[in-house]
Coordinates of C-alpha atoms in Angstrom, one line a residue:
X1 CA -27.8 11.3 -0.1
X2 CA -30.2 9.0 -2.2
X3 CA -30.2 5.1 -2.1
X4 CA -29.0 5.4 -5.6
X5 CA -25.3 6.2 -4.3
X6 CA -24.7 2.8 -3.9
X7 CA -25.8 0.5 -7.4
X8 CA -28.3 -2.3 -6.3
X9 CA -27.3 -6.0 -7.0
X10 CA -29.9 -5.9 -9.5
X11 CA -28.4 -3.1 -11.1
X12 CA -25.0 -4.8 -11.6
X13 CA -25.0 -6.0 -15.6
X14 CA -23.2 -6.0 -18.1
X15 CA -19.2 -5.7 -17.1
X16 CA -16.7 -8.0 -18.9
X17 CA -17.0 -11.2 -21.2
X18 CA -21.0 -12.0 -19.3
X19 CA -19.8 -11.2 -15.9
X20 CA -21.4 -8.9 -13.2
X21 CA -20.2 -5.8 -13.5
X22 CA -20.7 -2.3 -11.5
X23 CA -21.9 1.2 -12.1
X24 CA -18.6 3.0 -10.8
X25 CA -20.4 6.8 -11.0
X26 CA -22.7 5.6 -8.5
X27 CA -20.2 4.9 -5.5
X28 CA -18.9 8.5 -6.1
X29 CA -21.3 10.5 -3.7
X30 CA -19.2 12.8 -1.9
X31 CA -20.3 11.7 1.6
X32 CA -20.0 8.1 0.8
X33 CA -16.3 8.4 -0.6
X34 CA -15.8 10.1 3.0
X35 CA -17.1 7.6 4.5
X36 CA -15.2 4.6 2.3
X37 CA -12.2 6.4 2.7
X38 CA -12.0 6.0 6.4
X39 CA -12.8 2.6 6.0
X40 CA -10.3 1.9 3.7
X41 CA -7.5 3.7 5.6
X42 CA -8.8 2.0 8.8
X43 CA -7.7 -1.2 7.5
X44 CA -9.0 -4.6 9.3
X45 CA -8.9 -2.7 12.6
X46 CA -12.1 -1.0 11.4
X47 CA -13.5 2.3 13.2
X48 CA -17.0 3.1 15.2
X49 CA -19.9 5.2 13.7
X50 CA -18.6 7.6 15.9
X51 CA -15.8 7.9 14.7
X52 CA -16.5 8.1 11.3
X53 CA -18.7 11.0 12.3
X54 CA -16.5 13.0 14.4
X55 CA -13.3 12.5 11.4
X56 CA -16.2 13.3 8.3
X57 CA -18.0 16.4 10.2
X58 CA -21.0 14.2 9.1
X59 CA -24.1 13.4 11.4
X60 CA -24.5 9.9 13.1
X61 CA -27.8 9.9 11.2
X62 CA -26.0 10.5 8.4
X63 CA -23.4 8.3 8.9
X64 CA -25.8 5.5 9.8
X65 CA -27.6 5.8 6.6
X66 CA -24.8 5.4 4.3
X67 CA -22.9 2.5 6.4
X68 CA -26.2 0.7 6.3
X69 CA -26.7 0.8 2.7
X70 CA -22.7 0.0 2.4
X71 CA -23.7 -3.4 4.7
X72 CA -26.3 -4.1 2.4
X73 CA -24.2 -4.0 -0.6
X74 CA -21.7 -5.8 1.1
X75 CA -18.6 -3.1 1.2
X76 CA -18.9 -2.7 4.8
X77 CA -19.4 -5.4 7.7
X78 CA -18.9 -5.5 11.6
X79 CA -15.5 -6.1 12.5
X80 CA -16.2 -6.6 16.7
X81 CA -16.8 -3.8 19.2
X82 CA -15.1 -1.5 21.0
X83 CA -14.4 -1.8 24.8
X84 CA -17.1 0.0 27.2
X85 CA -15.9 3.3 28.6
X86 CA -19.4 3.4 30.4
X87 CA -21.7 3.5 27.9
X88 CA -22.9 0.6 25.3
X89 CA -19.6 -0.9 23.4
X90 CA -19.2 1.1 20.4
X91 CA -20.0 -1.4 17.0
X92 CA -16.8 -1.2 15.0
X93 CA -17.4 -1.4 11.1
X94 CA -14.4 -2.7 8.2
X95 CA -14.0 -2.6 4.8
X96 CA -14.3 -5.8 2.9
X97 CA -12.1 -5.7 0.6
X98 CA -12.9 -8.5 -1.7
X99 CA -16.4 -6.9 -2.2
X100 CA -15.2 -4.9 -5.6
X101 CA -12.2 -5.3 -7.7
X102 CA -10.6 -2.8 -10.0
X103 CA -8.2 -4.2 -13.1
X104 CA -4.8 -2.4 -13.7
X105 CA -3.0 -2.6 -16.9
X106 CA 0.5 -1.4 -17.8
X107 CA 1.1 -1.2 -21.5
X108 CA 5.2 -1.0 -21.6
X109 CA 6.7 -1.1 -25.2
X110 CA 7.7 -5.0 -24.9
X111 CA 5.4 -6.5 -22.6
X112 CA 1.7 -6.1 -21.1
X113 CA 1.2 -6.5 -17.3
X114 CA -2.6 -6.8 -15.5
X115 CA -3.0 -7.2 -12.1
X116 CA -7.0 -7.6 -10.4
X117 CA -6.7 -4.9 -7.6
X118 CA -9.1 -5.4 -4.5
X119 CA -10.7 -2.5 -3.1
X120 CA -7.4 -2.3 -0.1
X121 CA -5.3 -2.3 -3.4
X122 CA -4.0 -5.3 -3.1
X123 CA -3.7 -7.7 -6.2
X124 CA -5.6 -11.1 -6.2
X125 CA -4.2 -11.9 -9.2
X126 CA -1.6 -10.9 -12.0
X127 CA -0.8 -11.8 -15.3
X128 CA 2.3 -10.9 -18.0
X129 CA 2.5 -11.2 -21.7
X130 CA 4.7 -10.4 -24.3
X131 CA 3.8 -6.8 -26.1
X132 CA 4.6 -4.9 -29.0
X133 CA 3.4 -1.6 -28.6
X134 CA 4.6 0.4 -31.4
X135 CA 2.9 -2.6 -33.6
X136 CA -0.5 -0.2 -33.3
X137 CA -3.9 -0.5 -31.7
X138 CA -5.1 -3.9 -33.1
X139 CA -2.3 -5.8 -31.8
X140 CA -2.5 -4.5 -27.7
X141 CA -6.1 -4.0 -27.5
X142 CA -5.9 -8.2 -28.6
X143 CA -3.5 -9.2 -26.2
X144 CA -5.1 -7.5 -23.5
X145 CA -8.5 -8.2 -24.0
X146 CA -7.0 -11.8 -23.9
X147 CA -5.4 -11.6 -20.7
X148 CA -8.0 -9.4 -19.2
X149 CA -10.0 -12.4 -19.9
X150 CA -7.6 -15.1 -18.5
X151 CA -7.2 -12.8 -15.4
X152 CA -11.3 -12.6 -14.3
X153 CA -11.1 -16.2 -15.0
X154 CA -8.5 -17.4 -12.9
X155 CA -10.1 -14.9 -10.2
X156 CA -13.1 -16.7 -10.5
X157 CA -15.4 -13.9 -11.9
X158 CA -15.6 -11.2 -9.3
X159 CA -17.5 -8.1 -9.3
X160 CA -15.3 -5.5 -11.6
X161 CA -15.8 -1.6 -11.2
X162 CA -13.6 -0.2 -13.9
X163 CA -9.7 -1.1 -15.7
X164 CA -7.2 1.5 -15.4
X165 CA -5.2 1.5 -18.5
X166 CA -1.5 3.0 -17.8
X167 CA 1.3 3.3 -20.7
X168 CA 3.7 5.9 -22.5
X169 CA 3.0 9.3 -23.0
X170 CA 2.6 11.9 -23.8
X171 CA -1.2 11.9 -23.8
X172 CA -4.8 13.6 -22.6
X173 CA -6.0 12.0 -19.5
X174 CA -9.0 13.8 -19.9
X175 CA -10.1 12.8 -22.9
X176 CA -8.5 9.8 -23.3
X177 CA -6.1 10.1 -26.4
X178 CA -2.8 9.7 -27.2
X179 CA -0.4 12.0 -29.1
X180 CA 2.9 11.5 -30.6
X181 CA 4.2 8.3 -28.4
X182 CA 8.0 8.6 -28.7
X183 CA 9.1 6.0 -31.2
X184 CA 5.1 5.4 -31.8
X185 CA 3.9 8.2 -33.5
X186 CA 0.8 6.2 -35.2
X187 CA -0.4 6.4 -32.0
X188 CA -0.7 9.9 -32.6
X189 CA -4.4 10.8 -31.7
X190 CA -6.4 7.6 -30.9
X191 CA -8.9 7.8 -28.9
X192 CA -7.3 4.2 -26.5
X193 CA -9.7 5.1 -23.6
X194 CA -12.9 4.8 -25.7
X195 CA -11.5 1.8 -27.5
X196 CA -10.2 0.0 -23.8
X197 CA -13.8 0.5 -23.0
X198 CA -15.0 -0.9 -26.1
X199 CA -13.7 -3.9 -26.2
X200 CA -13.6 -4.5 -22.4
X201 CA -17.1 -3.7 -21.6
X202 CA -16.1 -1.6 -18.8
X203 CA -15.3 2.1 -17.6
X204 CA -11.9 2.4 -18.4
X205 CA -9.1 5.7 -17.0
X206 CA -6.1 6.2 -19.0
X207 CA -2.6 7.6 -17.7
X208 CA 0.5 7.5 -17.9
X209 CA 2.7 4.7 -16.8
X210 CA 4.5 7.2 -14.5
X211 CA 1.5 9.0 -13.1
X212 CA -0.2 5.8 -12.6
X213 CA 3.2 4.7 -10.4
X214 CA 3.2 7.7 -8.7
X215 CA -0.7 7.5 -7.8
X216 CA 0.2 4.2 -6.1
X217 CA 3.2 5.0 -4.3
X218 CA 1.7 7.9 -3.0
X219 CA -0.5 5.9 -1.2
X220 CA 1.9 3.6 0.8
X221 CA 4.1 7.1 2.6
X222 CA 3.4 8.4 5.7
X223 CA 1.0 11.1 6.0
X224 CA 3.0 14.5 5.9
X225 CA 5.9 12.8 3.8
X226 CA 5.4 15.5 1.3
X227 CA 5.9 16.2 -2.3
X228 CA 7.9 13.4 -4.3
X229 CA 8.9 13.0 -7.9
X230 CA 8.6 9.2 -8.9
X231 CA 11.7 8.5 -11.7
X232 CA 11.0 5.7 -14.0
X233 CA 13.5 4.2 -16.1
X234 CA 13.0 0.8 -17.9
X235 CA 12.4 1.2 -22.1
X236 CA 12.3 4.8 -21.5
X237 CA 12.6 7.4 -19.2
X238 CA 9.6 9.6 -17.2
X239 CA 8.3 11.3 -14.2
X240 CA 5.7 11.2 -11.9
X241 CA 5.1 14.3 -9.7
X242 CA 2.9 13.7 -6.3
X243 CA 2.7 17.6 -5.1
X244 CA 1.3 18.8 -1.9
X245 CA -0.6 15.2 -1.7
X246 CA -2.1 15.4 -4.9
X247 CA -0.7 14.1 -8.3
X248 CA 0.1 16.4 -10.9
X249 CA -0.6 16.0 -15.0
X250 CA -1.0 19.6 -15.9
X251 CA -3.5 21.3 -17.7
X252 CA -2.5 19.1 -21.0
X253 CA -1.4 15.9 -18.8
X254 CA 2.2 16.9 -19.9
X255 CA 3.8 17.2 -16.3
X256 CA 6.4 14.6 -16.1
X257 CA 7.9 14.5 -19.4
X258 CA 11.5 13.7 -17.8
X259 CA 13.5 12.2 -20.0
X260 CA 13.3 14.6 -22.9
X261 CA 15.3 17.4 -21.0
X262 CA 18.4 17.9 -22.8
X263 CA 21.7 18.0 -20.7
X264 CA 23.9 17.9 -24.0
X265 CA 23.6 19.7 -26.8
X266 CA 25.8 17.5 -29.1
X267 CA 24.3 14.2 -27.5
X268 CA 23.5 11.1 -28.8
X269 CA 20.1 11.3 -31.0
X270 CA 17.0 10.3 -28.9
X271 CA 13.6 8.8 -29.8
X272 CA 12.2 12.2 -29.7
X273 CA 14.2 13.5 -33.0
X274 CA 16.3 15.9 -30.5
X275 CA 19.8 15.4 -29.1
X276 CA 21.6 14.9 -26.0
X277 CA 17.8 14.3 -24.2
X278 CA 18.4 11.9 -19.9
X279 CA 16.8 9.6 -21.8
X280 CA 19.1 9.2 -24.9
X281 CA 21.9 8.9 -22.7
X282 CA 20.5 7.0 -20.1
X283 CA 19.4 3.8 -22.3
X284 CA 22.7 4.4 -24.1
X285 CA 24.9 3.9 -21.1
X286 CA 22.8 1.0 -20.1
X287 CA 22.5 -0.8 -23.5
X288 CA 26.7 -0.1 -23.4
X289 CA 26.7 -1.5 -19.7
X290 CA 27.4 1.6 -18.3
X291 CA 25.1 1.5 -15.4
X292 CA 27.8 4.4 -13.3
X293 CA 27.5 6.3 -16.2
X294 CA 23.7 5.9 -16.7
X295 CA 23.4 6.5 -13.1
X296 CA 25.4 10.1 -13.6
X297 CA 22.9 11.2 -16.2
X298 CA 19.8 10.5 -14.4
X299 CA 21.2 12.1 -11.1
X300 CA 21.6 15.3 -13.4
X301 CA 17.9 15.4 -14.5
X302 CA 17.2 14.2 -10.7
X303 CA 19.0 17.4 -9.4
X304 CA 17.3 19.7 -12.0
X305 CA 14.0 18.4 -10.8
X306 CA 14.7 19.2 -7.3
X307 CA 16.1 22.4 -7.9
X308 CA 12.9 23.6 -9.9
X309 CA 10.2 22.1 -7.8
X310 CA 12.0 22.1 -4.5
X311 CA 10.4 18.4 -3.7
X312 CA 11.0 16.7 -0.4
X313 CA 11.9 13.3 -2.1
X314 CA 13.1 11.4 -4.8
X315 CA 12.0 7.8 -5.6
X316 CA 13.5 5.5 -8.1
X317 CA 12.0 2.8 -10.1
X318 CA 11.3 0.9 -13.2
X319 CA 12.7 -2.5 -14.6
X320 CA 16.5 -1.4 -14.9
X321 CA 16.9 0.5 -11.6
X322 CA 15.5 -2.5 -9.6
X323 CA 17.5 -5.2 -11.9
X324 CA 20.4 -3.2 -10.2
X325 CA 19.1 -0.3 -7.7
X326 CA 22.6 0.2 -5.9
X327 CA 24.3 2.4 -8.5
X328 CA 21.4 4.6 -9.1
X329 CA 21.0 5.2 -5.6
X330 CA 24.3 5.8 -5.4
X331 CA 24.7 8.3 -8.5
X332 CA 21.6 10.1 -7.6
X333 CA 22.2 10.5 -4.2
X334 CA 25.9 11.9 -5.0
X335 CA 23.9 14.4 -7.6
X336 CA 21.5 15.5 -4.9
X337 CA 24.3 16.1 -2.1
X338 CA 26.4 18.0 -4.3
X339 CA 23.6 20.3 -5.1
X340 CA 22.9 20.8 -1.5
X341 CA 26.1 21.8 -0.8
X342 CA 25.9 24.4 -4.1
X343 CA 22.6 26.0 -2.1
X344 CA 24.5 26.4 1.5
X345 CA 22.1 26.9 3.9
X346 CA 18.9 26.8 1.6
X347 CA 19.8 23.5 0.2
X348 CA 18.4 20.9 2.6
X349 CA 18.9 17.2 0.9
X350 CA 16.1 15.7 -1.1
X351 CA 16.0 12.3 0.2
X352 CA 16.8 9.7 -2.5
X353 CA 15.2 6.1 -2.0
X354 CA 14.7 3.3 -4.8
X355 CA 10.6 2.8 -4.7
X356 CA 9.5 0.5 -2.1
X357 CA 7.1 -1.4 -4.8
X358 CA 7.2 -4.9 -6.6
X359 CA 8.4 -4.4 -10.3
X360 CA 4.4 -4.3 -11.6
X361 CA 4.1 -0.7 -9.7
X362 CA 2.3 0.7 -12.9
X363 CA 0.1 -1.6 -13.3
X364 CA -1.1 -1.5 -9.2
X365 CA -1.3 2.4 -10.1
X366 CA -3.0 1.9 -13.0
X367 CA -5.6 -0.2 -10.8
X368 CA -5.6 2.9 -8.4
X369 CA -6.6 5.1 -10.8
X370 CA -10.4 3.4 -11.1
X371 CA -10.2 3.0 -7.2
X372 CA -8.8 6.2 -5.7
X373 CA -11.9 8.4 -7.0
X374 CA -14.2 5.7 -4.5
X375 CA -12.4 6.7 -1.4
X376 CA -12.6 10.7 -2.1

């Protein structure tokens, strides 16, 4: 591994509005994302070189090397030593979190969300503004450049690696371009990644808002907790699927797409064009009032889910579950029971829990998606 895994202070120009920014592709060295990643889970506790060894299957040589240059660049820094079991106390080395920042952005259909991540994934700062995303490109790639603006200001001008744009789907994470946005369908095609990083002067990853949740929840359960689908129901209604650890978009990033399941054939028209779609009767029973009712029709699509993927867990979240999370809870955990009991002996419970997460969870995702690839 090469000096040129890690980018130089000189190196650091360009970035955002005349700040210092960094070269993300050159943190991404396999060892060194090892390496980070210990660090980062390690928290202010910190862990040895010999640790880091022994957990990577790297050399101490190795090891040395690459926490050296992360010293230098001021990632890494001593964090006190460990007691003496007979030899020489045992340097312990931390992450320093403030060292990088990552920018998260969560483009719902009313209202714009950005949050400055540090590199433990917690936000410095945030910042909310009206939005009108079915007014087109023009008006959101303004408003955020704005408050992307605002935010590195009222941060004080740190050191930014990438933004991490998160919004309605469907989409192409790959390449960065929407297609036919429910509701929006001038979206259809543009290429938002390349324009995000355009006007922002910065690497920029596009999701969607419920794979960017997801992403960031997944992060914050116990190791072994299993696979999880992440339900998300504010303006609309979608999915985020974390299985076997790892999050999944599909081939076409069209994993997830929830809410356009139909459940009744003569239902009320949705967004989509189609009838009787979770999500045309969900917002319909909440827009009536009918949060029991709304409740019943998400526990349906929850107990689908479960029965197709055979998932571990459910989590619940977006604005209207946590303005009111005890009858969803309570509707979907009624669904899920009642299909156990339909499976017998095969049909151990999905456990059902509103997200642990403040109500910006997409836009901490959406920060997560520029930071996750540094830690391997």
């Amino acid at each position: 591994m090469s000096s040129d895994d890690i980018p130089s202070r000189a190196s650091r120009q360009g970035g955002f509005a005349g700040s210092p920014g960094a070269n993300l592709p050159a943190l991404r060295g396999h060892n060194t994302a090892l390496v980070l990643g210990l660090l980062r889970a390690a928290g202010e506790e910190g862990v040895s070189r010999l640790e880091l060894a022994a957990q990577t299957g790297l050399t101490p040589q190795a090891v040395s090397k690459i926490t050296a240059r992360l010293r230098a660049e001021g990632l890494a820094a001593e964090a006190g030593r460990r007691a003496s079991t007979g030899g020489k106390p045992a340097t312990v080395l931390r992450l320093v979190p403030g060292a990088r920042h990552a920018i998260g952005l969560h483009l719902d259909r009313d209202e714009l969300t950005a949050v400055l991540a540090d590199l433990a994934g917690r936000a410095v700062a945030v910042r909310r503004a009206p939005l009108a995303f079915e007014a087109g490109a023009e008006q959101v790639l303004t408003t955020a450049e704005r408050e992307v603006a605002e935010l590195l200001s009222q941060a004080g001008g740190p050191l930014v690696l990438g933004a991490g744009v998160a919004c309605p789907g469907p989409l192409d994470h790959a390449t960065g371009v929407l297609h036919r946005v429910t509701g929006a369908p001038q979206w259809d095609g543009f290429p938002l990644r390349d324009a995000f990083a355009a006007r922002l002067g910065l690497p920029v990853a596009l999701d969607k808002d419920t794979n960017a949740a997801a992403l960031g929840l997944a992060r914050a359960l116990p190791a072994g907790a299993g696979s999880f689908g992440y339900l998300h129901l504010g303006t609309g209604l979608g999915a985020g699927l974390v299985l076997d650890g790892g999050l999944y978009r599909g081939p076409r990033t069209g994993a997830g797409e929830f809410g356009h399941q139909i459940v009744q054939l003569d239902g009320p028209r949705c967004g989509c064009g189609r009838r009787g779609c979770i999500e045309a009767l969900c917002l319909a029973a909440v827009a009536g009032g009918d949060l029991p009712a709304a409740a019943e029709a998400l526990g349906v699509g929850a107990a689908n889910l479960v029965e197709l993927l055979d998932i571990d867990r459910v989590l619940l979240g977006g604005r209207t579950v946590l303005g009111a999370p005890e009858p969803f809870l309570s509707g979907v955990s009624r669904a899920l029971a009642a299909q156990a009991r339909t499976r017998g002996s095969a049909g151990a419970r999905a456990a059902v829990s509103v997200a642990l997460a403040p109500g910006r969870a997409v836009a901490d995702g959406a920060a997560e998606l520029v930071l996750a690839p540094l830690f391997g």
